[in-house]
Coordinates of N, CA and C in Angstrom, one line a residue:
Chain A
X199 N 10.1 0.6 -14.3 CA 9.0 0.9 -13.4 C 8.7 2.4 -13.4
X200 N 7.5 3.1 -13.0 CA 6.8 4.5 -13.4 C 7.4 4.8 -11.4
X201 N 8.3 6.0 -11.9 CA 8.7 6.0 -10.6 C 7.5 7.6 -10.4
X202 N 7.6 7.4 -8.7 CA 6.7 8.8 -8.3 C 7.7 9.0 -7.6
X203 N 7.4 10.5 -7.9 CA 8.3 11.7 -6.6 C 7.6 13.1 -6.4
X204 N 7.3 12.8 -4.9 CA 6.5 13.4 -3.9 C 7.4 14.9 -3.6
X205 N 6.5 16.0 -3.2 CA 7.1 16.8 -2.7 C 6.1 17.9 -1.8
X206 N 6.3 18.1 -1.1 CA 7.9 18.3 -0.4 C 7.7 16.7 0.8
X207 N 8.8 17.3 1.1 CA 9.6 15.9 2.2 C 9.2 15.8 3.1
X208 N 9.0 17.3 3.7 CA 8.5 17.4 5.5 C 7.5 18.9 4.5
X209 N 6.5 18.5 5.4 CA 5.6 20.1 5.2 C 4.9 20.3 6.6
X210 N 5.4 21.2 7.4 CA 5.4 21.9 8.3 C 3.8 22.8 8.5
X211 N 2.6 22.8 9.2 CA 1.8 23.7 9.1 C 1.1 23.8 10.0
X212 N 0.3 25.2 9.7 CA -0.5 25.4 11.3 C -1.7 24.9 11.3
X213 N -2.2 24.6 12.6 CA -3.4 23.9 12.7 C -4.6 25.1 12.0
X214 N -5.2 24.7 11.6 CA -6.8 24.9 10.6 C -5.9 26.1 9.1
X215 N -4.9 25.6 8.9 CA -4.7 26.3 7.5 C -4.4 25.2 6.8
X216 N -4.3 25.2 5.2 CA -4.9 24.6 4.2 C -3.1 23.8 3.8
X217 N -3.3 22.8 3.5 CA -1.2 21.8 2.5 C -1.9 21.0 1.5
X218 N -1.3 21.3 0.9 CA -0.8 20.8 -0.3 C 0.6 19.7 -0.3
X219 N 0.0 18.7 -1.1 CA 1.2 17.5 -1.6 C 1.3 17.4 -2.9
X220 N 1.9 17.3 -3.4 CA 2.5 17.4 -4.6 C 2.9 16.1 -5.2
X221 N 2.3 14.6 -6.0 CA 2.9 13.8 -6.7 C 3.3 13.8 -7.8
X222 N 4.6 13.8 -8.9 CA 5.0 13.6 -10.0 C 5.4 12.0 -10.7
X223 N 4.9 11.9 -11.8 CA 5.0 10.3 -12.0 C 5.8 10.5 -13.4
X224 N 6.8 9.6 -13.4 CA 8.1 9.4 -14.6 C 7.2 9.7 -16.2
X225 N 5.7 8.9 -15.8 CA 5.3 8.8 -17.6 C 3.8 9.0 -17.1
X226 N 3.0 9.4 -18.0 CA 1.2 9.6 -18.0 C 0.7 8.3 -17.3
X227 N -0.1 8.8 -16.4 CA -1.2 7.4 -15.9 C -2.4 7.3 -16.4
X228 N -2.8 7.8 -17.0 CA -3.6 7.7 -18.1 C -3.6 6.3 -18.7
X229 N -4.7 5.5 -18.6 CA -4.5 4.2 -19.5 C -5.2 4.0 -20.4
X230 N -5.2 3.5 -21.0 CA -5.7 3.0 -22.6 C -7.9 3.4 -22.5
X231 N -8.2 3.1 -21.5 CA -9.6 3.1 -21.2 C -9.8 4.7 -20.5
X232 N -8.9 5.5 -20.2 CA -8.7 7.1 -19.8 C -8.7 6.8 -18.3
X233 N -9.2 5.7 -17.6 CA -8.7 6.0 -16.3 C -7.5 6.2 -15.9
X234 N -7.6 6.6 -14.5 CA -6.4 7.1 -13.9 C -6.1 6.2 -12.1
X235 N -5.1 5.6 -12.4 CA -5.2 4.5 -11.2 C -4.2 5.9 -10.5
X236 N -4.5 6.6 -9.6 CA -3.6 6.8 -8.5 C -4.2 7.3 -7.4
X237 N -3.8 6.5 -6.2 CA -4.5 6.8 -5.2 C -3.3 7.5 -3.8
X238 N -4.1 7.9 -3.3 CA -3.4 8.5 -1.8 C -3.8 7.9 -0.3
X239 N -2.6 7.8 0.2 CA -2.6 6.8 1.9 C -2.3 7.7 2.7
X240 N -2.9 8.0 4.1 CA -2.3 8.5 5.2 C -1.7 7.4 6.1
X241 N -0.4 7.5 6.4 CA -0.2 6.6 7.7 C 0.3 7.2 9.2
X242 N -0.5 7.2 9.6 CA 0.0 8.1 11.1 C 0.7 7.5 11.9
X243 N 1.3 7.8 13.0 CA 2.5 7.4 13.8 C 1.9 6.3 14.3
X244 N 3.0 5.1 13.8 CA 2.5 3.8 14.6 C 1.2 3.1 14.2
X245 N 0.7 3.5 12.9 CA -0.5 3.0 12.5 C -0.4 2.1 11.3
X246 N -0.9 1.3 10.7 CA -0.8 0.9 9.2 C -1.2 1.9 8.6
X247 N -1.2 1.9 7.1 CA -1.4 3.0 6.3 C -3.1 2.5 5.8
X248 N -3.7 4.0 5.6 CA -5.1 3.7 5.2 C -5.7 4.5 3.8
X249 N -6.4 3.8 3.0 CA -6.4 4.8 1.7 C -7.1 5.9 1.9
X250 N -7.0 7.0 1.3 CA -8.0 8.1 1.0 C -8.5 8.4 0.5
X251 N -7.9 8.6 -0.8 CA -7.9 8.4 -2.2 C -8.0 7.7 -3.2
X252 N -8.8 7.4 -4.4 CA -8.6 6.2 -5.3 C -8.8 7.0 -6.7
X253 N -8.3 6.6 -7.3 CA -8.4 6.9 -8.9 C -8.8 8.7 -8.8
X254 N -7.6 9.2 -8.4 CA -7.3 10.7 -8.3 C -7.9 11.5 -7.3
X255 N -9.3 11.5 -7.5 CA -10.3 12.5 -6.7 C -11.2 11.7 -5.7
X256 N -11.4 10.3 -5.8 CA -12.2 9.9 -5.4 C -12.1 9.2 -3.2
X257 N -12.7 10.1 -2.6 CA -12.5 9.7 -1.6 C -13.3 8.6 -1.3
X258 N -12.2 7.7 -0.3 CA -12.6 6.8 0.2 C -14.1 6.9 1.6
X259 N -15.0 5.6 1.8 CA -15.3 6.2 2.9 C -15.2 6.5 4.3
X260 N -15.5 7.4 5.2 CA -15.2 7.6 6.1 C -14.3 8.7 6.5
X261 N -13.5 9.0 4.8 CA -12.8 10.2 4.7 C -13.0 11.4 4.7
X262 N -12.7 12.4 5.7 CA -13.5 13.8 5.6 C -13.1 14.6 4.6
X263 N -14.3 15.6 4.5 CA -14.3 16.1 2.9 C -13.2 17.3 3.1
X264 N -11.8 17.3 3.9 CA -11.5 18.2 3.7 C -10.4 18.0 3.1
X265 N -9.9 16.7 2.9 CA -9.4 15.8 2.0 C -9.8 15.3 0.4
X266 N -8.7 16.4 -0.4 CA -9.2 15.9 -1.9 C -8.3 16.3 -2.7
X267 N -8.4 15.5 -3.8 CA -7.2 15.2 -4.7 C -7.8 15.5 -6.4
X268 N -6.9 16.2 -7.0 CA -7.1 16.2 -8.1 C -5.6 15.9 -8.8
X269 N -5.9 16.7 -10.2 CA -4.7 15.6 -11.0 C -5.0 15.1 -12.5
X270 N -4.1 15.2 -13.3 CA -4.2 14.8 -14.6 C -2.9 14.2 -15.2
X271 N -3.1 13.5 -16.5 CA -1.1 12.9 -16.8 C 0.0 12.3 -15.8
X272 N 0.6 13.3 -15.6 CA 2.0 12.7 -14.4 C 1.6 14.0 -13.4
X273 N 0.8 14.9 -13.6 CA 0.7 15.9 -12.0 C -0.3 15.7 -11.5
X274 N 0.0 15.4 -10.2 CA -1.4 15.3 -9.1 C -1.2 15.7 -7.6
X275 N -2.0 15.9 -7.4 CA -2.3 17.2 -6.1 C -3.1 16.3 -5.0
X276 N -2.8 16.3 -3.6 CA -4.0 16.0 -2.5 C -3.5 17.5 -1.9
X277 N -4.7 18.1 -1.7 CA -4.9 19.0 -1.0 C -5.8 19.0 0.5
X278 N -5.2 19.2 1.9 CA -6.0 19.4 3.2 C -6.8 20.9 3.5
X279 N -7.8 20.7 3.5 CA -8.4 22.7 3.2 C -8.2 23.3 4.3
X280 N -8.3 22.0 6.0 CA -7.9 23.0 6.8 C -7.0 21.6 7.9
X281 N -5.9 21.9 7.9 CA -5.5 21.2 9.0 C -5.7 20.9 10.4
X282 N -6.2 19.1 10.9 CA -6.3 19.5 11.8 C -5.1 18.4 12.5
X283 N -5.3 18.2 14.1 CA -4.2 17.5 15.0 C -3.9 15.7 14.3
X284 N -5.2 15.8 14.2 CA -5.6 14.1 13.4 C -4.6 13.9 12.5
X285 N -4.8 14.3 11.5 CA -3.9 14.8 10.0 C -2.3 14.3 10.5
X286 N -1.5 14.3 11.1 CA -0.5 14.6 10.8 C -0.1 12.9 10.8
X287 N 1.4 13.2 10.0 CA 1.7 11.7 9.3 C 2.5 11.9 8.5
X288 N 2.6 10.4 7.8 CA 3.2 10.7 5.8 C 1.8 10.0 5.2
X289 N 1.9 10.7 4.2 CA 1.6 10.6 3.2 C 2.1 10.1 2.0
X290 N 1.4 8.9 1.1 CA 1.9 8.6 -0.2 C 0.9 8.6 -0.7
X291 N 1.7 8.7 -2.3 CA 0.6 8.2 -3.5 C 1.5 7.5 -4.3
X292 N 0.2 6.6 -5.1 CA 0.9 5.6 -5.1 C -0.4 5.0 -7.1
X293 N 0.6 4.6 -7.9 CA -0.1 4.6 -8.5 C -0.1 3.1 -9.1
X294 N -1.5 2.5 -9.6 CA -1.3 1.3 -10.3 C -2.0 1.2 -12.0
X295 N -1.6 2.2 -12.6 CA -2.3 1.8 -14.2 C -0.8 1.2 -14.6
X296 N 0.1 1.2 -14.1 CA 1.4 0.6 -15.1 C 1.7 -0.5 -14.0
X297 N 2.0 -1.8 -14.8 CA 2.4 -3.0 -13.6 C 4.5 -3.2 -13.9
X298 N 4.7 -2.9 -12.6 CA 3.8 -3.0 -11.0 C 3.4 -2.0 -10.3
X299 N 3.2 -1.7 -9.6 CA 2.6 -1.0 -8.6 C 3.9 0.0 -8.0
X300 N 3.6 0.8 -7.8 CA 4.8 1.8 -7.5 C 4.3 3.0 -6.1
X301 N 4.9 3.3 -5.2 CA 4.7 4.0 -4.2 C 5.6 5.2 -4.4
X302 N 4.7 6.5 -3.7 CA 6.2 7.8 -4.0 C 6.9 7.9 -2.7
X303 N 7.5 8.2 -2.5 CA 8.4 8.4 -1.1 C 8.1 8.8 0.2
X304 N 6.8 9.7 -0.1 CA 6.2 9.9 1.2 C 6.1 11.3 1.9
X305 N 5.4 12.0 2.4 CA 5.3 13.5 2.7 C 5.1 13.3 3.8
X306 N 5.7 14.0 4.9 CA 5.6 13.7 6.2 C 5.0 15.5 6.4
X307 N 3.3 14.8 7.1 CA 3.1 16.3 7.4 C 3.1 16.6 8.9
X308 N 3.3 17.5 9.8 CA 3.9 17.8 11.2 C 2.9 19.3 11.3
X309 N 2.9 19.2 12.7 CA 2.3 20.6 13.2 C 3.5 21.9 13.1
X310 N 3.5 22.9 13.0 CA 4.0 24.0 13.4 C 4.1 23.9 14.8
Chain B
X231 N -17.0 -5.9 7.8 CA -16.2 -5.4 8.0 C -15.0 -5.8 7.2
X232 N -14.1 -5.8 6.5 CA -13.1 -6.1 6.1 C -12.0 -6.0 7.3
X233 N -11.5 -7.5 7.7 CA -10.4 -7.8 8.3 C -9.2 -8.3 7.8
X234 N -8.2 -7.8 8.3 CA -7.1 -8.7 8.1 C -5.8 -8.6 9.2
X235 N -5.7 -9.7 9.7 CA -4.8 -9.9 10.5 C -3.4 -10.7 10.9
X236 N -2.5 -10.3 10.7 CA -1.1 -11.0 10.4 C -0.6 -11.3 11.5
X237 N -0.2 -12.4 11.7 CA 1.0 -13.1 12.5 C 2.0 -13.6 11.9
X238 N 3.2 -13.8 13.1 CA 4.3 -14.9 12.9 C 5.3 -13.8 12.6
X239 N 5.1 -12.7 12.9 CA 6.1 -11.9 13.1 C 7.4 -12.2 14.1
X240 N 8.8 -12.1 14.2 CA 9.6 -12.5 14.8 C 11.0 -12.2 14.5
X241 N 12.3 -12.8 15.1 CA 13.5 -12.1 15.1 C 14.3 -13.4 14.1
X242 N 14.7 -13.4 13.7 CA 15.4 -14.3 13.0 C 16.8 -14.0 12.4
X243 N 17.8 -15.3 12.8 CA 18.9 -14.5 12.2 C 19.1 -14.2 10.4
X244 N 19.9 -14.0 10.3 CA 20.4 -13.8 8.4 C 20.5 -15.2 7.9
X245 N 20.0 -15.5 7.0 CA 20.1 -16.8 6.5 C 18.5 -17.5 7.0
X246 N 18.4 -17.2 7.8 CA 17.3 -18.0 8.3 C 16.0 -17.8 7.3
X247 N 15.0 -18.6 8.1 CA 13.6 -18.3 7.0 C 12.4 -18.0 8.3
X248 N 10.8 -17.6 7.5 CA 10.0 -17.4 8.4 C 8.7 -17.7 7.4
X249 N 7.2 -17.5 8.5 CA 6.3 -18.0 7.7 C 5.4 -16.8 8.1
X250 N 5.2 -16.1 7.6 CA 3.9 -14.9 7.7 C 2.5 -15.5 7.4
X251 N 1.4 -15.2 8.1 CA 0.2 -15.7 8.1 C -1.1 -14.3 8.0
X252 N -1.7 -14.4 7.4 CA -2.8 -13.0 7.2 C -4.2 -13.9 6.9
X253 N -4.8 -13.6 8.1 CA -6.4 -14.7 7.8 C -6.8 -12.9 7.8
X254 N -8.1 -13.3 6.9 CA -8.9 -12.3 6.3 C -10.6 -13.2 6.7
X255 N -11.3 -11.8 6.8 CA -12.5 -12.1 6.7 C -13.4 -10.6 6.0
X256 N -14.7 -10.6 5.9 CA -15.5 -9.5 5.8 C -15.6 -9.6 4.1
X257 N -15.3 -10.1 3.5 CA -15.0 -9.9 2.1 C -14.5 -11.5 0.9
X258 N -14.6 -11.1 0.1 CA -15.4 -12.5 -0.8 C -13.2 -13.0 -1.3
X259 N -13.0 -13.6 -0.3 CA -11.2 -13.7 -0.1 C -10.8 -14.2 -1.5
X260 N -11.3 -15.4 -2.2 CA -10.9 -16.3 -2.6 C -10.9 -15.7 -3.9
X261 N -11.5 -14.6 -4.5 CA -11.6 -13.7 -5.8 C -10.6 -12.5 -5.7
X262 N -9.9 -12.7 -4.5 CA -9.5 -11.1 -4.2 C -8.2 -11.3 -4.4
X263 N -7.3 -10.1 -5.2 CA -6.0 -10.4 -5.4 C -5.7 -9.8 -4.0
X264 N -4.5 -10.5 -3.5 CA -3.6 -9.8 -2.4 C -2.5 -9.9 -2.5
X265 N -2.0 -9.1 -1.6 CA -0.7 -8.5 -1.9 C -0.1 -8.3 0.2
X266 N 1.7 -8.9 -0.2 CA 2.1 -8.2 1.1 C 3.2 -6.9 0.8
X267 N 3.3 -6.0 1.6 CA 4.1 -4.6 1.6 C 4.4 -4.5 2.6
X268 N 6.1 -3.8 2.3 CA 6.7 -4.1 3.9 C 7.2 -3.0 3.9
X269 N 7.9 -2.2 5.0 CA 8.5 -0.9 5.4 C 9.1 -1.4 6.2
X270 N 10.8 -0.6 5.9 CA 11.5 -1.0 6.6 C 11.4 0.1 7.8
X271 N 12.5 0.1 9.1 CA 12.1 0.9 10.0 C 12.1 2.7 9.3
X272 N 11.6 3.5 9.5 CA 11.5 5.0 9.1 C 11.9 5.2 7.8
X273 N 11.7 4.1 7.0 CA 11.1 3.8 5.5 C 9.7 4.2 4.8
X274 N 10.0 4.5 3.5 CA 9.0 4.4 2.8 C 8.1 2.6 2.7
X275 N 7.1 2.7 1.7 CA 6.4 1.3 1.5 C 7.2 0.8 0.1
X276 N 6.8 -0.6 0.1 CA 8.0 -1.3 -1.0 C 6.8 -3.2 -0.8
X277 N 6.1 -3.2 -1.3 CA 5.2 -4.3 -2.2 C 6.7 -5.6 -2.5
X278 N 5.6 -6.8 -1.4 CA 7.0 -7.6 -1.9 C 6.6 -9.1 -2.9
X279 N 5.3 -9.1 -2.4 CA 4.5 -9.9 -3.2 C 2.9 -9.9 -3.6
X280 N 2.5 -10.2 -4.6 CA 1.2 -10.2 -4.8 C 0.7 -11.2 -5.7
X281 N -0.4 -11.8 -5.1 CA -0.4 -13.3 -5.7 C -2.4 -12.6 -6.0
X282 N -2.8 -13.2 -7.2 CA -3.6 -13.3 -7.8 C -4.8 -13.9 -7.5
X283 N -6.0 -13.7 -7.8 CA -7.0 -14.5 -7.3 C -7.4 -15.4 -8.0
X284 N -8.1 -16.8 -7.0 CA -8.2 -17.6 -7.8 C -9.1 -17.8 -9.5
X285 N -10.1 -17.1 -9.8 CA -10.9 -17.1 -11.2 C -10.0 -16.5 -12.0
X286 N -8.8 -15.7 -11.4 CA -7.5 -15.4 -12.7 C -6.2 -15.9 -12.5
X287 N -6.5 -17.2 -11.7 CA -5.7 -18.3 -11.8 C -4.2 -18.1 -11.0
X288 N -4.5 -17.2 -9.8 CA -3.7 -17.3 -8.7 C -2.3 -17.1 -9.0
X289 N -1.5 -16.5 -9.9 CA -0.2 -16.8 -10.3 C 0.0 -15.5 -9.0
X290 N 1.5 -15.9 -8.6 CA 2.4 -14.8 -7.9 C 3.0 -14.2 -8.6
X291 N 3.5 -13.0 -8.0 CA 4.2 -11.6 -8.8 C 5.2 -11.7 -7.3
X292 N 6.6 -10.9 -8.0 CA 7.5 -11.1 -7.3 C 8.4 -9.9 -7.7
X293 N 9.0 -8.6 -6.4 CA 9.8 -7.9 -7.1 C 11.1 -8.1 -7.2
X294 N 12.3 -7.7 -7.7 CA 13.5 -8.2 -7.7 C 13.8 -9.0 -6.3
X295 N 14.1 -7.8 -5.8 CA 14.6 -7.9 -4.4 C 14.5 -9.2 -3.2
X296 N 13.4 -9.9 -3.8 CA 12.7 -10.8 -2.9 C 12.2 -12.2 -3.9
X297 N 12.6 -11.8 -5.2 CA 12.0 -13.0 -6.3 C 13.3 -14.6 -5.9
X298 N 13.0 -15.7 -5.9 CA 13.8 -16.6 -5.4 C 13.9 -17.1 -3.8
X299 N 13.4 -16.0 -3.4 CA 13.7 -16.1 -1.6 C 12.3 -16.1 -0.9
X300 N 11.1 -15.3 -1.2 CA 9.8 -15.2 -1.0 C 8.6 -15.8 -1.4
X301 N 7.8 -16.8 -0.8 CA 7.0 -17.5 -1.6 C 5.7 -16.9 -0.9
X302 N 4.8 -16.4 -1.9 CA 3.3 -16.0 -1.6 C 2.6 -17.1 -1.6
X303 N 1.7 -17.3 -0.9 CA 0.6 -18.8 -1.1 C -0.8 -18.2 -0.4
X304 N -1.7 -18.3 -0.9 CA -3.2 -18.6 -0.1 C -3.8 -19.8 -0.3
X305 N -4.7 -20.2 1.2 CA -5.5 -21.0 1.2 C -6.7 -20.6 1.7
X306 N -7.6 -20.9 0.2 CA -8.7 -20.4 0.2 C -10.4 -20.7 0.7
X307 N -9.5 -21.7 1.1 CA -10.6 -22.6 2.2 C -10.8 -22.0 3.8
X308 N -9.5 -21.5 4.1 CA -9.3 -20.9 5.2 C -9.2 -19.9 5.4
X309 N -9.4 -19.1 4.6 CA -9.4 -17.3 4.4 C -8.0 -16.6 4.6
X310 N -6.9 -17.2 4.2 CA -5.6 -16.9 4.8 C -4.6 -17.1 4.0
X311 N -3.8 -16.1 3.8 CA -2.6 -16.0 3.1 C -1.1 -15.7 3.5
X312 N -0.2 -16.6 2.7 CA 0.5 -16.6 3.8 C 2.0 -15.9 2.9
X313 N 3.5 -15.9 3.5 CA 4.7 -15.7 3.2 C 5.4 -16.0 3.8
X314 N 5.7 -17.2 2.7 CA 7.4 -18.0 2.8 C 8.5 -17.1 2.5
X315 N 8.9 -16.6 4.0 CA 10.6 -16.0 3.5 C 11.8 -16.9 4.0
X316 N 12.6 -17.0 3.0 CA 13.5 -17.7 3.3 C 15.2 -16.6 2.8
X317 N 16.2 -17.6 2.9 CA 17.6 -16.8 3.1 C 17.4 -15.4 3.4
X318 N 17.0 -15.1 4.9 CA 16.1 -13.2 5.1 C 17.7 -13.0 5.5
X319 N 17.8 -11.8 4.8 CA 18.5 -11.0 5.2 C 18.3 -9.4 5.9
X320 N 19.3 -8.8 6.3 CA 19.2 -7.6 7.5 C 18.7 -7.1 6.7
X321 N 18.5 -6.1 5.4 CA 17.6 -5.5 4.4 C 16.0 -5.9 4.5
X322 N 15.8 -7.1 5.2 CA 14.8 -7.6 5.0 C 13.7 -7.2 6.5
X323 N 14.3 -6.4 6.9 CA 14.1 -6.2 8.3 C 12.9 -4.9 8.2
X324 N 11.7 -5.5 8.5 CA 10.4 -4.0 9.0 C 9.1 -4.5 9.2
X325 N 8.4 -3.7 8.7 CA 6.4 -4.5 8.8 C 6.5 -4.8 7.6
X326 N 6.0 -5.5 8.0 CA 5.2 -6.6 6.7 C 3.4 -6.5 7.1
X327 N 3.2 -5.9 6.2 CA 1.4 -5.7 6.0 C 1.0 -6.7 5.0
X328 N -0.1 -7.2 5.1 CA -1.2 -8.1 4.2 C -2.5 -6.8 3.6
X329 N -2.5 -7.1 2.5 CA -3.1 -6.0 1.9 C -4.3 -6.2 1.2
X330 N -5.3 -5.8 0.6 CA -5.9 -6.7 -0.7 C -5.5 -5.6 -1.5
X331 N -4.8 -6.2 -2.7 CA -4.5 -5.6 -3.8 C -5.6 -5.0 -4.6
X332 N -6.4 -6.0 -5.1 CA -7.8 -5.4 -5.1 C -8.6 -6.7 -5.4
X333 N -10.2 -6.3 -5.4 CA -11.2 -7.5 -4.9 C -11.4 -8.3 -6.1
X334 N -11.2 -8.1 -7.5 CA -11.4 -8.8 -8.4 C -10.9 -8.2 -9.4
X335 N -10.5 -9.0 -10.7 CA -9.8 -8.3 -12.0 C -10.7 -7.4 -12.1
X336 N -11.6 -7.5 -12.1 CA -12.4 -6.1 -12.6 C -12.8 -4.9 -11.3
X337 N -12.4 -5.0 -10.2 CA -12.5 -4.2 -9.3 C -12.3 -2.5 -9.7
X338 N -13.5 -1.2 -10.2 CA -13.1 -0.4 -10.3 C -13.0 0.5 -9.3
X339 N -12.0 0.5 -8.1 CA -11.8 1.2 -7.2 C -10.5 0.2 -6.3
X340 N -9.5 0.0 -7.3 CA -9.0 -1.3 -6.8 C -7.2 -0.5 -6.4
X341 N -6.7 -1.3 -5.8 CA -5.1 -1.3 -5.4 C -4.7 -0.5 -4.0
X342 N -4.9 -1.5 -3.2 CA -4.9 -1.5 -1.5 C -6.0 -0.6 -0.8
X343 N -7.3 -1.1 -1.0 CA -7.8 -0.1 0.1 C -8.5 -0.7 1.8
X344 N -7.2 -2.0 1.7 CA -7.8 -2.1 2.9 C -6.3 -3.1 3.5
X345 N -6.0 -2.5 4.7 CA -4.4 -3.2 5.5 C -4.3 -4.1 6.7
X346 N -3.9 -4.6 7.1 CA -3.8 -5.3 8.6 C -2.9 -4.2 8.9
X347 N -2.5 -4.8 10.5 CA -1.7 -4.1 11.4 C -0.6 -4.3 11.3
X348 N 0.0 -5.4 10.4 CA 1.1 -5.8 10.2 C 2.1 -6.5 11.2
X349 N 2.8 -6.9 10.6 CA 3.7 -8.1 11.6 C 4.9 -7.5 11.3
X350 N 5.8 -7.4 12.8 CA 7.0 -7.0 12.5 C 8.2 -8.0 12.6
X351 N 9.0 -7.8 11.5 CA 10.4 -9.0 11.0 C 11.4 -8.3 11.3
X352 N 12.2 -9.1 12.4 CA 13.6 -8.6 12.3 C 14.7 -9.4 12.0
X353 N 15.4 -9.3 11.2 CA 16.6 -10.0 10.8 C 17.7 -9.5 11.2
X354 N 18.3 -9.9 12.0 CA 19.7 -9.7 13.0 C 20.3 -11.0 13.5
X355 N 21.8 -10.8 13.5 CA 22.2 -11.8 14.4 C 22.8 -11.4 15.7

C-alpha cells in the first residue's frame, strides 16, 4: 500500500498568519492518464471529516479561497494564507490513484 | 442535498457482532460506490470497507484487519447501506462513518467527498 506521511504533527499558529501542511507519498500519484488523485479533509473537534480538496488543487464547494493545495509526484502542499478560529483541527490527505485508498496521519492544527 | 445518516451504533462485548445502517439520500445511491471509515478514539481514519456500485457489479473490498469478520451490503431499493460486524473486537472500538467513495466508476472528482456523522462502536466487556 502507498503509505502517506504528513508533517508536521501539531502546527501551532497565530490567528490571520499563513500554515502550511506538508504530504509525502511512498511512490508517484501520478497515474497512467496524468491525473493526480489526492485530496485534503479538515475534521474539527467533534465533527465528521469534510473534503476540501480533490485531485491536488481543486477546492471543494463552499471552501474558502484561502485554502489551497498544490503538489506534484509524491510532494504536496495545502497551504492556509491566513488563519482563522474556524480552521483549527486535523487535517489529512489522503490519496486514491493506487488501490486502496490510503490516508496520512493527520496534522493537528491549534491556535497559538 | 447529499445525506447520509448512520445508526445502530452501540456497546458490545468482544466476540459479539453488530449491524451498522447508513440510508442516504440527495444523490443517484444505487450507481455510487460507498465506502465505511472508522477512527478509533484520538486516531487517525482507517477505510474498513467499500462495496461497489451496482452497473460495476457491487463486489466488496475488504482491508486485512476486518476481511472475514465485516460484511458490507447495500439495498438499493431503500437507499441504505449497511455493516455486518461480527467477532468485534476491543481494536474495533471508534466512529464508523458511511462515506460515498465516489458517485460512479467514472466520477472525475471522486474518493469521499461527502460523510455522515457517524455512529459510535464500542467494544468492551
Amino acid at each position: 500500500d502507498v503509505v502517506m506521511t504528513q508533517s508536521p504533527l501539531s502546527l501551532p499558529v497565530t490567528l490571520g498568519q499563513p500554515a502550511s501542511i506538508s504530504c509525502r507519498s511512498s511512490q508517484s500519484l501520478v497515474d497512467s492518464n496524468g491525473h493526480i488523485f489526492l485530496n485534503w479533509f479538515q475534521q474539527r473537534p467533534g465533527q465528521s471529516p469534510r473534503r476540501l480538496i480533490y485531485k491536488v488543487s481543486n477546492r471543494d464547494f463552499g471552501v474558502p479561497d484561502r485554502f489551497s493545495g498544490s503538489g506534484s509526484g509524491t510532494d504536496f502542499t495545502l497551504k492556509i494564507s491566513r488563519v482563522e478560529a474556524e480552521d483549527v483541527g486535523v487535517y489529512y490527505c489522503v490519496q486514491g490513484t493506487h488501490w486502496p485508498l490510503t490516508f496520512g496521519g493527520g496534522t493537528k492544527v491549534e491556535i497559538k | 442535498e447529499v445525506q447520509l445518516a448512520e445508526s445502530g451504533g452501540d456497546l458490545v462485548r468482544p466476540g459479539g457482532s453488530l449491524r451498522l445502517s447508513c440510508v442516504a439520500s440527495g444523490f443517484a445511491f444505487s450507481s455510487a460506490w460507498m465506502s465505511w471509515v472508522r477512527q478509533a478514539p484520538g486516531r487517525g481514519l482507517e477505510w474498513v470497507a467499500i462495496v461497489e456500485g451496482d452497473a460495476d457489479g457491487g463486489t466488496a473490498h475488504y482491508p486485512d484487519p476486518v476481511r472475514g469478520r465485516f460484511i458490507v451490503s447495500r439495498d438499493d431499493s431503500q437507499n441504505t447501506l449497511y455493516l455486518q460486524m461480527n467477532s468485534l473486537k476491543t481494536e474495533d472500538t471508534g466512529v464508523y462513518y458511511c462515506a460515498i467513495y465516489k458517485s460512479d466508476r467514472y466520477d472525475s472528482r471522486p474518493y469521499l467527498p461527502n460523510w455522515g456523522q457517524g455512529a459510535l462502536v464500542t467494544v468492551s466487556s
